[in-house]
Every structure is written in C-alpha cells, then in structure tokens.
C-alpha cells in the first residue's frame, strides 16, 4: 500500500457527544480539528453539520433549534437536517434561496447513548462491546463516566494497554512497585484489534492472593478499549467489562466515555469501585498529559520499544503507520 492509498482517520466512526448533551441543542464539538454543530431533527436523529454558517461564518452552535432546523445566531438563516438552508429571514417570503446556501452535512448515528460521526465514507463499523455483553442477557450496565484529557486519543488509548506502567503510576493499587517485571502474556493481533490476555491485575497485600481468573485488554482500532475481567471459580464466571470510546478532538485533546457492564451482582460497594477507578484514571491523566509530543510520533522508530512489555502498543503503531492521520499528525 502506498502512502496515498492509506485509509484516512476521517473514514472511521468516532464518538462526538452524548445524546443528552446534544439535546435540545445545538452544541458545538470538535472532531479531528473540525468544529461541528449537533442538534436533534424532528425524528430525534442527531444531525451533524459543520459549525459554520455559509453566509458570514457564524457558528451555528450558538444559534437555536426550531422545528428540527438550526437557526444561525447572526442573521437567522435556517438549516434543515440535511444542511440545506430553508429560510433567509431578510428576504421576502417568496424569494429564491440559492442552492449554494448549505451547511456541510456529515453522517451520524446514535449508539449506546452516544452520537457517532464520520467525516468521510467509513471503512469500519461503529465499535461494539465484546460479544458476551451484546448477547448475554445477564449483563447489566451502561455509561459510567466521561473525561476530557489534554493529550491525543492515541496516547490515551495506548496507555490503557500498557501493563508496564502499573507499578509506577498505580503503586499499591494495580501493582506492587517491588515486582515491576511484566510477566509473559498472550497477544493476539488482527487487522481490527489487539487482544491481550494476562493475569488479573490488582494489588494485594503480601501473603494474599487474588482469586482465580484472568484479564483481557482489547484495543479496537482506532480508539476503543475494552477491559474484560474474568473471575473464575463460580458456577458462571463473573465477568466485568469496562469500555472506553475516545473522540480524537485534536492532536492534543481527547474526550472519552467510559461504560461498565457485568453479569453478576457484586458483593462490594460500586461507589467505592468507582472512586478507585477515578483515582486510577486521574493518575493516568497526569502522566499521559505530560508526555511529549502529545501525538504518537508518525514512525515507530521515533520512540524506543522493548519487545515484550510494548507488544500491544507496537501492534497499534504498526496499524497507525497504515493510516493517514491528517490533522492528528500535525497539531
Ligand atoms: S452569518 Fe449566519 S445568517 Fe449571517
Ligand atoms: Fe493506568
């Protein structure tokens, strides 16, 4: 594949907002450096247009929604769900509206309570939850929390597959700093994802052990991560799936929506579980926001890797080399 044949990062679905944020709308968001305006249509689809009025460049997201259209805040031009201008208030009612009076329209879908947008014809589906969450009626859960980090989506999602940072960034929470070696683990790479299966990752006091089970880390390209924790020793394995969908806003800013699903009723406090998770993610935020450059460098050779601990991120970086990252490579 030549460089010019590579799929573009604009050819993937990315989450851009929650439906709740976009309703009643309009709201402005940034995807791949591009300002977008979101608002609900009359049939409750969430419309995604470029956040710029073709008249004088005002942001449509500062306007208001009326009858499934967005009304520009400057001179009141009204754009429908296809981006077509259907009213110019300064003209007489029967005046012709020029065909060029359109806002650029982008494809959008609603999935998991999130609005997904794609700026070009998608080459991959909207990422799904792992198969058992989708198919097993025992699973319960949903949206957990949302973050906005000052780093790239690549750095953020790569951190979630990085087992070597646990003893240093999360000492006595996820790992023991006295035992930093990454033990052998299984890595399976396909064109769509990296799947890592490792032991259960959590710190326990010396002399104690975790119950039996394993952990799977699945990175679906480009920016989705699933952590699947399996505790065995029950009639039915206890499975917890924590998922993160990342929006690559710019090369140095990322929004992420976290979900949790499980197939059992926990005998521990879910509030305490969330508090620990937030503590862990705050530790991750501080270190990933400090990394330079904010974007993952364009070539694998631009940073140094060690084979076993960095195997998942190497697979991701090989995949990234086959993608035209556009504005993400040069913010
Ligand atoms: S700038 Fe939008 S109507 Fe004039
Ligand atoms: Fe971490």
mmCIF file of C-alpha atoms and ligand atoms in Angstrom:
data_model
loop_
_atom_site.group_PDB
_atom_site.id
_atom_site.type_symbol
_atom_site.label_atom_id
_atom_site.label_comp_id
_atom_site.label_asym_id
_atom_site.label_seq_id
_atom_site.Cartn_x
_atom_site.Cartn_y
_atom_site.Cartn_z
ATOM 1 C CA UNK A 1 0.000 0.000 0.000
ATOM 2 C CA UNK A 2 1.441 3.380 -0.936
ATOM 3 C CA UNK A 3 1.120 6.274 1.445
ATOM 4 C CA UNK A 4 -1.600 7.764 -0.775
ATOM 5 C CA UNK A 5 -3.712 4.583 -0.666
ATOM 6 C CA UNK A 6 -3.948 4.560 3.092
ATOM 7 C CA UNK A 7 -7.376 4.879 4.711
ATOM 8 C CA UNK A 8 -7.839 8.217 6.394
ATOM 9 C CA UNK A 9 -8.664 8.641 10.060
ATOM 10 C CA UNK A 10 -11.711 10.586 8.853
ATOM 11 C CA UNK A 11 -13.010 7.253 7.449
ATOM 12 C CA UNK A 12 -13.787 5.847 10.899
ATOM 13 C CA UNK A 13 -16.745 6.435 13.162
ATOM 14 C CA UNK A 14 -15.849 8.480 16.219
ATOM 15 C CA UNK A 15 -17.995 9.370 19.230
ATOM 16 C CA UNK A 16 -18.545 13.131 19.387
ATOM 17 C CA UNK A 17 -21.050 13.747 22.220
ATOM 18 C CA UNK A 18 -23.688 12.070 24.300
ATOM 19 C CA UNK A 19 -27.256 12.301 23.041
ATOM 20 C CA UNK A 20 -28.140 14.090 26.294
ATOM 21 C CA UNK A 21 -25.562 16.799 25.561
ATOM 22 C CA UNK A 22 -26.872 17.289 22.021
ATOM 23 C CA UNK A 23 -30.476 17.634 23.174
ATOM 24 C CA UNK A 24 -32.128 20.126 22.892
ATOM 25 C CA UNK A 25 -29.022 21.541 21.185
ATOM 26 C CA UNK A 26 -27.392 22.936 19.296
ATOM 27 C CA UNK A 27 -23.966 22.221 20.733
ATOM 28 C CA UNK A 28 -20.505 22.658 19.281
ATOM 29 C CA UNK A 29 -17.910 19.869 19.384
ATOM 30 C CA UNK A 30 -14.552 19.289 17.746
ATOM 31 C CA UNK A 31 -13.701 16.142 15.806
ATOM 32 C CA UNK A 32 -10.297 15.786 14.142
ATOM 33 C CA UNK A 33 -9.785 19.508 14.432
ATOM 34 C CA UNK A 34 -13.078 20.282 12.741
ATOM 35 C CA UNK A 35 -15.782 22.276 14.511
ATOM 36 C CA UNK A 36 -19.185 20.589 14.281
ATOM 37 C CA UNK A 37 -22.678 21.645 15.321
ATOM 38 C CA UNK A 38 -25.046 18.980 16.662
ATOM 39 C CA UNK A 39 -28.808 19.230 17.069
ATOM 40 C CA UNK A 40 -31.799 16.854 17.067
ATOM 41 C CA UNK A 41 -34.004 16.584 13.997
ATOM 42 C CA UNK A 42 -37.789 16.204 14.278
ATOM 43 C CA UNK A 43 -37.401 12.397 14.233
ATOM 44 C CA UNK A 44 -34.831 12.566 17.059
ATOM 45 C CA UNK A 45 -31.890 11.760 14.850
ATOM 46 C CA UNK A 46 -28.878 13.846 15.866
ATOM 47 C CA UNK A 47 -27.764 15.977 12.945
ATOM 48 C CA UNK A 48 -24.083 16.831 12.461
ATOM 49 C CA UNK A 49 -23.194 19.892 10.361
ATOM 50 C CA UNK A 50 -20.034 21.935 10.034
ATOM 51 C CA UNK A 51 -20.272 24.581 12.729
ATOM 52 C CA UNK A 52 -20.071 27.457 10.297
ATOM 53 C CA UNK A 53 -22.749 29.428 8.507
ATOM 54 C CA UNK A 54 -22.066 29.896 4.787
ATOM 55 C CA UNK A 55 -23.330 33.484 4.990
ATOM 56 C CA UNK A 56 -20.786 35.165 7.280
ATOM 57 C CA UNK A 57 -19.169 32.309 9.119
ATOM 58 C CA UNK A 58 -21.052 32.478 12.425
ATOM 59 C CA UNK A 59 -21.055 29.241 14.478
ATOM 60 C CA UNK A 60 -24.404 27.509 14.159
ATOM 61 C CA UNK A 61 -23.871 26.008 17.618
ATOM 62 C CA UNK A 62 -24.516 29.477 19.093
ATOM 63 C CA UNK A 63 -27.946 29.609 17.453
ATOM 64 C CA UNK A 64 -31.108 27.769 18.415
ATOM 65 C CA UNK A 65 -33.209 24.849 17.213
ATOM 66 C CA UNK A 66 -36.670 25.346 15.738
ATOM 67 C CA UNK A 67 -38.808 22.677 14.033
ATOM 68 C CA UNK A 68 -35.850 20.335 13.549
ATOM 69 C CA UNK A 69 -33.710 23.068 11.977
ATOM 70 C CA UNK A 70 -30.794 25.029 13.395
ATOM 71 C CA UNK A 71 -31.094 28.810 13.171
ATOM 72 C CA UNK A 72 -27.914 30.865 12.771
ATOM 73 C CA UNK A 73 -27.401 33.391 15.598
ATOM 74 C CA UNK A 74 -26.258 36.182 13.257
ATOM 75 C CA UNK A 75 -28.966 36.776 10.597
ATOM 76 C CA UNK A 76 -31.272 33.857 11.284
ATOM 77 C CA UNK A 77 -30.610 31.656 8.262
ATOM 78 C CA UNK A 78 -32.291 28.347 8.959
ATOM 79 C CA UNK A 79 -30.666 24.989 8.051
ATOM 80 C CA UNK A 80 -32.587 21.716 7.920
ATOM 81 C CA UNK A 81 -31.414 18.205 8.876
ATOM 82 C CA UNK A 82 -29.621 17.838 5.518
ATOM 83 C CA UNK A 83 -27.796 21.137 5.932
ATOM 84 C CA UNK A 84 -29.962 22.865 3.309
ATOM 85 C CA UNK A 85 -30.848 26.486 4.012
ATOM 86 C CA UNK A 86 -34.646 26.681 4.029
ATOM 87 C CA UNK A 87 -35.174 30.273 5.204
ATOM 88 C CA UNK A 88 -33.366 33.614 4.884
ATOM 89 C CA UNK A 89 -35.406 35.993 7.048
ATOM 90 C CA UNK A 90 -34.041 39.185 5.426
ATOM 91 C CA UNK A 91 -35.536 38.172 2.042
ATOM 92 C CA UNK A 92 -39.239 38.404 1.115
ATOM 93 C CA UNK A 93 -41.095 35.150 1.894
ATOM 94 C CA UNK A 94 -41.318 34.040 -1.755
ATOM 95 C CA UNK A 95 -37.699 34.866 -2.620
ATOM 96 C CA UNK A 96 -35.454 32.240 -4.181
ATOM 97 C CA UNK A 97 -32.933 30.658 -1.811
ATOM 98 C CA UNK A 98 -29.651 29.997 -3.606
ATOM 99 C CA UNK A 99 -28.765 26.299 -3.959
ATOM 100 C CA UNK A 100 -25.308 27.087 -2.590
ATOM 101 C CA UNK A 101 -26.874 28.082 0.726
ATOM 102 C CA UNK A 102 -25.986 24.834 2.524
ATOM 103 C CA UNK A 103 -24.014 23.855 5.556
ATOM 104 C CA UNK A 104 -21.732 20.854 5.110
ATOM 105 C CA UNK A 105 -23.567 17.789 6.403
ATOM 106 C CA UNK A 106 -21.871 14.729 7.963
ATOM 107 C CA UNK A 107 -23.147 11.218 8.536
ATOM 108 C CA UNK A 108 -24.122 10.400 12.114
ATOM 109 C CA UNK A 109 -25.555 7.509 14.128
ATOM 110 C CA UNK A 110 -26.725 7.101 17.694
ATOM 111 C CA UNK A 111 -25.331 4.082 19.555
ATOM 112 C CA UNK A 112 -25.052 3.402 23.321
ATOM 113 C CA UNK A 113 -26.458 6.872 24.065
ATOM 114 C CA UNK A 114 -23.585 8.464 22.118
ATOM 115 C CA UNK A 115 -23.604 10.363 18.845
ATOM 116 C CA UNK A 116 -21.096 8.933 16.362
ATOM 117 C CA UNK A 117 -19.871 10.915 13.396
ATOM 118 C CA UNK A 118 -17.766 10.072 10.359
ATOM 119 C CA UNK A 119 -16.335 12.819 8.186
ATOM 120 C CA UNK A 120 -15.769 10.505 5.193
ATOM 121 C CA UNK A 121 -17.214 7.193 3.955
ATOM 122 C CA UNK A 122 -16.491 4.770 6.844
ATOM 123 C CA UNK A 123 -14.249 1.756 6.276
ATOM 124 C CA UNK A 124 -15.212 0.042 9.562
ATOM 125 C CA UNK A 125 -18.384 -0.289 11.649
ATOM 126 C CA UNK A 126 -19.094 1.565 14.866
ATOM 127 C CA UNK A 127 -17.193 -0.410 17.521
ATOM 128 C CA UNK A 128 -19.265 -2.887 19.528
ATOM 129 C CA UNK A 129 -18.973 -4.130 23.088
ATOM 130 C CA UNK A 130 -17.368 -7.575 23.490
ATOM 131 C CA UNK A 131 -19.620 -10.366 22.306
ATOM 132 C CA UNK A 132 -20.828 -11.554 25.684
ATOM 133 C CA UNK A 133 -22.037 -8.075 26.698
ATOM 134 C CA UNK A 134 -24.074 -7.825 23.496
ATOM 135 C CA UNK A 135 -25.524 -11.356 23.608
ATOM 136 C CA UNK A 136 -25.768 -12.471 27.235
ATOM 137 C CA UNK A 137 -28.943 -11.129 28.865
ATOM 138 C CA UNK A 138 -27.333 -11.411 32.297
ATOM 139 C CA UNK A 139 -25.180 -8.362 31.602
ATOM 140 C CA UNK A 140 -26.319 -5.102 33.156
ATOM 141 C CA UNK A 141 -24.670 -1.722 32.974
ATOM 142 C CA UNK A 142 -24.214 1.392 30.926
ATOM 143 C CA UNK A 143 -22.442 4.724 30.920
ATOM 144 C CA UNK A 144 -20.089 5.214 33.859
ATOM 145 C CA UNK A 145 -18.181 8.473 33.496
ATOM 146 C CA UNK A 146 -16.772 10.943 30.949
ATOM 147 C CA UNK A 147 -13.393 12.661 30.783
ATOM 148 C CA UNK A 148 -11.628 15.265 28.713
ATOM 149 C CA UNK A 149 -7.839 14.958 28.601
ATOM 150 C CA UNK A 150 -5.171 17.213 27.128
ATOM 151 C CA UNK A 151 -3.460 14.520 25.135
ATOM 152 C CA UNK A 152 -4.093 12.662 21.900
ATOM 153 C CA UNK A 153 -6.570 9.795 21.659
ATOM 154 C CA UNK A 154 -3.629 7.632 20.570
ATOM 155 C CA UNK A 155 -1.627 8.299 23.734
ATOM 156 C CA UNK A 156 -4.736 7.849 25.894
ATOM 157 C CA UNK A 157 -5.804 4.526 24.421
ATOM 158 C CA UNK A 158 -2.253 3.200 24.255
ATOM 159 C CA UNK A 159 -1.889 3.833 27.980
ATOM 160 C CA UNK A 160 -4.849 1.557 28.609
ATOM 161 C CA UNK A 161 -2.987 -1.378 27.003
ATOM 162 C CA UNK A 162 0.306 -0.658 28.757
ATOM 163 C CA UNK A 163 0.936 -3.190 31.526
ATOM 164 C CA UNK A 164 4.432 -1.923 32.448
ATOM 165 C CA UNK A 165 3.218 1.373 33.914
ATOM 166 C CA UNK A 166 1.066 -0.174 36.657
ATOM 167 C CA UNK A 167 3.764 -0.428 39.398
ATOM 168 C CA UNK A 168 4.948 3.153 38.758
ATOM 169 C CA UNK A 169 1.769 5.095 38.029
ATOM 170 C CA UNK A 170 -0.573 2.996 40.192
ATOM 171 C CA UNK A 171 1.652 1.633 43.007
ATOM 172 C CA UNK A 172 -0.240 -0.378 45.643
ATOM 173 C CA UNK A 173 -3.440 -0.025 43.626
ATOM 174 C CA UNK A 174 -2.887 -2.065 40.488
ATOM 175 C CA UNK A 175 0.590 -3.477 41.104
ATOM 176 C CA UNK A 176 3.463 -3.889 43.535
ATOM 177 C CA UNK A 177 6.391 -1.498 42.866
ATOM 178 C CA UNK A 178 8.751 -4.148 44.249
ATOM 179 C CA UNK A 179 7.710 -6.506 41.426
ATOM 180 C CA UNK A 180 7.707 -4.390 38.243
ATOM 181 C CA UNK A 181 8.507 -7.163 35.760
ATOM 182 C CA UNK A 182 5.781 -7.760 33.195
ATOM 183 C CA UNK A 183 5.129 -11.470 33.201
ATOM 184 C CA UNK A 184 4.592 -13.291 29.950
ATOM 185 C CA UNK A 185 1.170 -12.766 28.440
ATOM 186 C CA UNK A 186 -0.646 -13.654 25.288
ATOM 187 C CA UNK A 187 -1.028 -11.122 22.470
ATOM 188 C CA UNK A 188 -3.293 -11.740 19.517
ATOM 189 C CA UNK A 189 -3.323 -9.183 16.687
ATOM 190 C CA UNK A 190 -5.879 -8.985 13.884
ATOM 191 C CA UNK A 191 -6.439 -6.222 11.312
ATOM 192 C CA UNK A 192 -9.110 -4.691 13.558
ATOM 193 C CA UNK A 193 -7.704 -5.028 17.069
ATOM 194 C CA UNK A 194 -5.119 -6.173 19.587
ATOM 195 C CA UNK A 195 -6.216 -8.636 22.265
ATOM 196 C CA UNK A 196 -4.056 -9.258 25.318
ATOM 197 C CA UNK A 197 -4.768 -11.929 27.887
ATOM 198 C CA UNK A 198 -2.899 -11.600 31.173
ATOM 199 C CA UNK A 199 -3.280 -12.430 34.830
ATOM 200 C CA UNK A 200 -5.683 -10.446 36.939
ATOM 201 C CA UNK A 201 -4.200 -7.004 37.604
ATOM 202 C CA UNK A 202 -4.732 -5.626 41.075
ATOM 203 C CA UNK A 203 -2.512 -5.093 44.059
ATOM 204 C CA UNK A 204 -2.995 -7.345 47.076
ATOM 205 C CA UNK A 205 -1.138 -7.227 50.374
ATOM 206 C CA UNK A 206 1.910 -9.535 50.612
ATOM 207 C CA UNK A 207 0.756 -13.023 51.560
ATOM 208 C CA UNK A 208 -2.671 -12.568 49.973
ATOM 209 C CA UNK A 209 -3.695 -13.683 46.508
ATOM 210 C CA UNK A 210 -6.417 -12.762 44.092
ATOM 211 C CA UNK A 211 -8.966 -15.390 43.253
ATOM 212 C CA UNK A 212 -8.555 -17.331 40.007
ATOM 213 C CA UNK A 213 -9.269 -15.706 36.687
ATOM 214 C CA UNK A 214 -7.703 -13.568 34.022
ATOM 215 C CA UNK A 215 -7.885 -10.141 32.393
ATOM 216 C CA UNK A 216 -8.334 -9.317 28.728
ATOM 217 C CA UNK A 217 -7.388 -5.970 27.252
ATOM 218 C CA UNK A 218 -8.884 -5.389 23.839
ATOM 219 C CA UNK A 219 -7.930 -2.372 21.767
ATOM 220 C CA UNK A 220 -10.224 -1.981 18.763
ATOM 221 C CA UNK A 221 -8.614 0.349 16.225
ATOM 222 C CA UNK A 222 -8.522 3.243 16.206
ATOM 223 C CA UNK A 223 -9.585 4.412 19.670
ATOM 224 C CA UNK A 224 -11.770 1.935 21.566
ATOM 225 C CA UNK A 225 -10.606 -0.009 24.591
ATOM 226 C CA UNK A 226 -12.306 -2.856 26.482
ATOM 227 C CA UNK A 227 -11.028 -4.232 29.766
ATOM 228 C CA UNK A 228 -12.620 -7.614 30.487
ATOM 229 C CA UNK A 229 -12.011 -9.005 33.967
ATOM 230 C CA UNK A 230 -12.983 -12.637 34.419
ATOM 231 C CA UNK A 231 -13.198 -14.198 37.880
ATOM 232 C CA UNK A 232 -13.487 -17.970 37.726
ATOM 233 C CA UNK A 233 -14.486 -20.376 40.489
ATOM 234 C CA UNK A 234 -18.221 -19.596 40.351
ATOM 235 C CA UNK A 235 -20.996 -21.572 38.664
ATOM 236 C CA UNK A 236 -20.896 -18.893 35.986
ATOM 237 C CA UNK A 237 -17.712 -16.857 35.577
ATOM 238 C CA UNK A 238 -18.062 -13.336 36.979
ATOM 239 C CA UNK A 239 -17.286 -11.009 34.090
ATOM 240 C CA UNK A 240 -16.807 -7.246 34.335
ATOM 241 C CA UNK A 241 -16.326 -5.284 31.126
ATOM 242 C CA UNK A 242 -15.081 -1.691 31.306
ATOM 243 C CA UNK A 243 -15.101 0.071 27.951
ATOM 244 C CA UNK A 244 -13.810 3.419 26.753
ATOM 245 C CA UNK A 245 -14.709 5.142 23.498
ATOM 246 C CA UNK A 246 -12.395 8.040 22.647
ATOM 247 C CA UNK A 247 -13.091 11.081 20.486
ATOM 248 C CA UNK A 248 -9.932 12.406 18.778
ATOM 249 C CA UNK A 249 -10.890 16.074 19.111
ATOM 250 C CA UNK A 250 -7.456 17.354 18.092
ATOM 251 C CA UNK A 251 -3.885 16.039 18.193
ATOM 252 C CA UNK A 252 -3.694 17.139 21.827
ATOM 253 C CA UNK A 253 -7.222 16.825 23.216
ATOM 254 C CA UNK A 254 -9.472 13.830 23.681
ATOM 255 C CA UNK A 255 -12.900 13.193 25.106
ATOM 256 C CA UNK A 256 -13.685 9.707 26.374
ATOM 257 C CA UNK A 257 -16.839 7.961 27.503
ATOM 258 C CA UNK A 258 -16.464 5.037 29.905
ATOM 259 C CA UNK A 259 -19.011 2.251 30.320
ATOM 260 C CA UNK A 260 -19.226 -0.659 32.726
ATOM 261 C CA UNK A 261 -21.168 -3.906 32.317
ATOM 262 C CA UNK A 262 -21.169 -7.033 34.444
ATOM 263 C CA UNK A 263 -23.027 -10.323 34.517
ATOM 264 C CA UNK A 264 -23.285 -10.660 38.308
ATOM 265 C CA UNK A 265 -24.399 -8.672 41.327
ATOM 266 C CA UNK A 266 -21.245 -7.520 43.130
ATOM 267 C CA UNK A 267 -20.842 -8.048 46.863
ATOM 268 C CA UNK A 268 -18.660 -4.918 47.066
ATOM 269 C CA UNK A 269 -19.597 -1.243 47.019
ATOM 270 C CA UNK A 270 -19.994 0.060 43.478
ATOM 271 C CA UNK A 271 -19.408 3.583 44.803
ATOM 272 C CA UNK A 272 -16.047 2.518 46.216
ATOM 273 C CA UNK A 273 -15.252 0.738 42.956
ATOM 274 C CA UNK A 274 -15.943 3.950 41.007
ATOM 275 C CA UNK A 275 -13.901 6.031 43.489
ATOM 276 C CA UNK A 276 -10.899 3.733 42.995
ATOM 277 C CA UNK A 277 -11.379 3.817 39.234
ATOM 278 C CA UNK A 278 -11.443 7.626 39.255
ATOM 279 C CA UNK A 279 -8.262 7.661 41.325
ATOM 280 C CA UNK A 280 -6.537 5.332 38.858
ATOM 281 C CA UNK A 281 -7.695 7.385 35.870
ATOM 282 C CA UNK A 282 -6.512 10.608 37.489
ATOM 283 C CA UNK A 283 -3.052 9.062 37.881
ATOM 284 C CA UNK A 284 -3.195 8.087 34.208
ATOM 285 C CA UNK A 285 -4.320 11.572 33.170
ATOM 286 C CA UNK A 286 -1.406 13.284 34.921
ATOM 287 C CA UNK A 287 1.234 11.121 33.250
ATOM 288 C CA UNK A 288 -0.305 10.934 29.767
ATOM 289 C CA UNK A 289 -0.917 14.703 29.637
ATOM 290 C CA UNK A 290 2.770 15.251 30.438
ATOM 291 C CA UNK A 291 4.052 13.092 27.556
ATOM 292 C CA UNK A 292 5.603 14.886 24.558
ATOM 293 C CA UNK A 293 4.825 15.097 21.802
ATOM 294 C CA UNK A 294 1.141 14.865 22.629
ATOM 295 C CA UNK A 295 0.520 12.869 19.452
ATOM 296 C CA UNK A 296 2.114 9.480 18.893
ATOM 297 C CA UNK A 297 5.055 10.112 16.523
ATOM 298 C CA UNK A 298 4.398 9.136 12.897
ATOM 299 C CA UNK A 299 7.107 6.469 12.727
ATOM 300 C CA UNK A 300 7.609 3.511 15.053
ATOM 301 C CA UNK A 301 11.325 4.378 15.009
ATOM 302 C CA UNK A 302 10.703 7.775 16.611
ATOM 303 C CA UNK A 303 10.404 6.211 20.085
ATOM 304 C CA UNK A 304 12.128 3.184 21.572
ATOM 305 C CA UNK A 305 10.248 -0.019 22.335
ATOM 306 C CA UNK A 306 11.074 -3.179 24.253
ATOM 307 C CA UNK A 307 9.613 -6.290 22.806
ATOM 308 C CA UNK A 308 7.502 -7.999 25.452
ATOM 309 C CA UNK A 309 6.091 -5.128 27.540
ATOM 310 C CA UNK A 310 5.424 -2.935 24.498
ATOM 311 C CA UNK A 311 3.956 -5.601 22.200
ATOM 312 C CA UNK A 312 0.378 -4.231 22.272
ATOM 313 C CA UNK A 313 1.432 -0.657 21.538
ATOM 314 C CA UNK A 314 3.766 -1.855 18.774
ATOM 315 C CA UNK A 315 0.810 -3.556 17.100
ATOM 316 C CA UNK A 316 -1.186 -0.325 17.405
ATOM 317 C CA UNK A 317 1.665 1.737 15.996
ATOM 318 C CA UNK A 318 2.083 -0.635 13.059
ATOM 319 C CA UNK A 319 -1.632 -0.178 12.354
ATOM 320 C CA UNK A 320 -1.284 3.617 12.680
ATOM 321 C CA UNK A 321 1.504 3.622 10.075
ATOM 322 C CA UNK A 322 -1.082 2.347 7.584
ATOM 323 C CA UNK A 323 -3.466 5.234 8.279
ATOM 324 C CA UNK A 324 -3.413 8.824 7.034
ATOM 325 C CA UNK A 325 -3.834 10.642 10.345
ATOM 326 C CA UNK A 326 -4.394 14.060 8.779
ATOM 327 C CA UNK A 327 -4.531 16.809 11.375
ATOM 328 C CA UNK A 328 -3.722 14.373 14.207
ATOM 329 C CA UNK A 329 -0.166 14.083 12.908
ATOM 330 C CA UNK A 330 0.489 17.816 12.935
ATOM 331 C CA UNK A 331 -1.360 19.778 15.606
HETATM 332 S S1 LIG B 1 -23.763 34.524 9.431
HETATM 333 FE FE1 LIG B 1 -25.304 33.067 9.598
HETATM 334 S S2 LIG B 1 -27.059 34.073 8.920
HETATM 335 FE FE2 LIG B 1 -25.498 35.507 8.601
HETATM 336 FE FE1 LIG B 2 -3.001 3.316 34.077
#
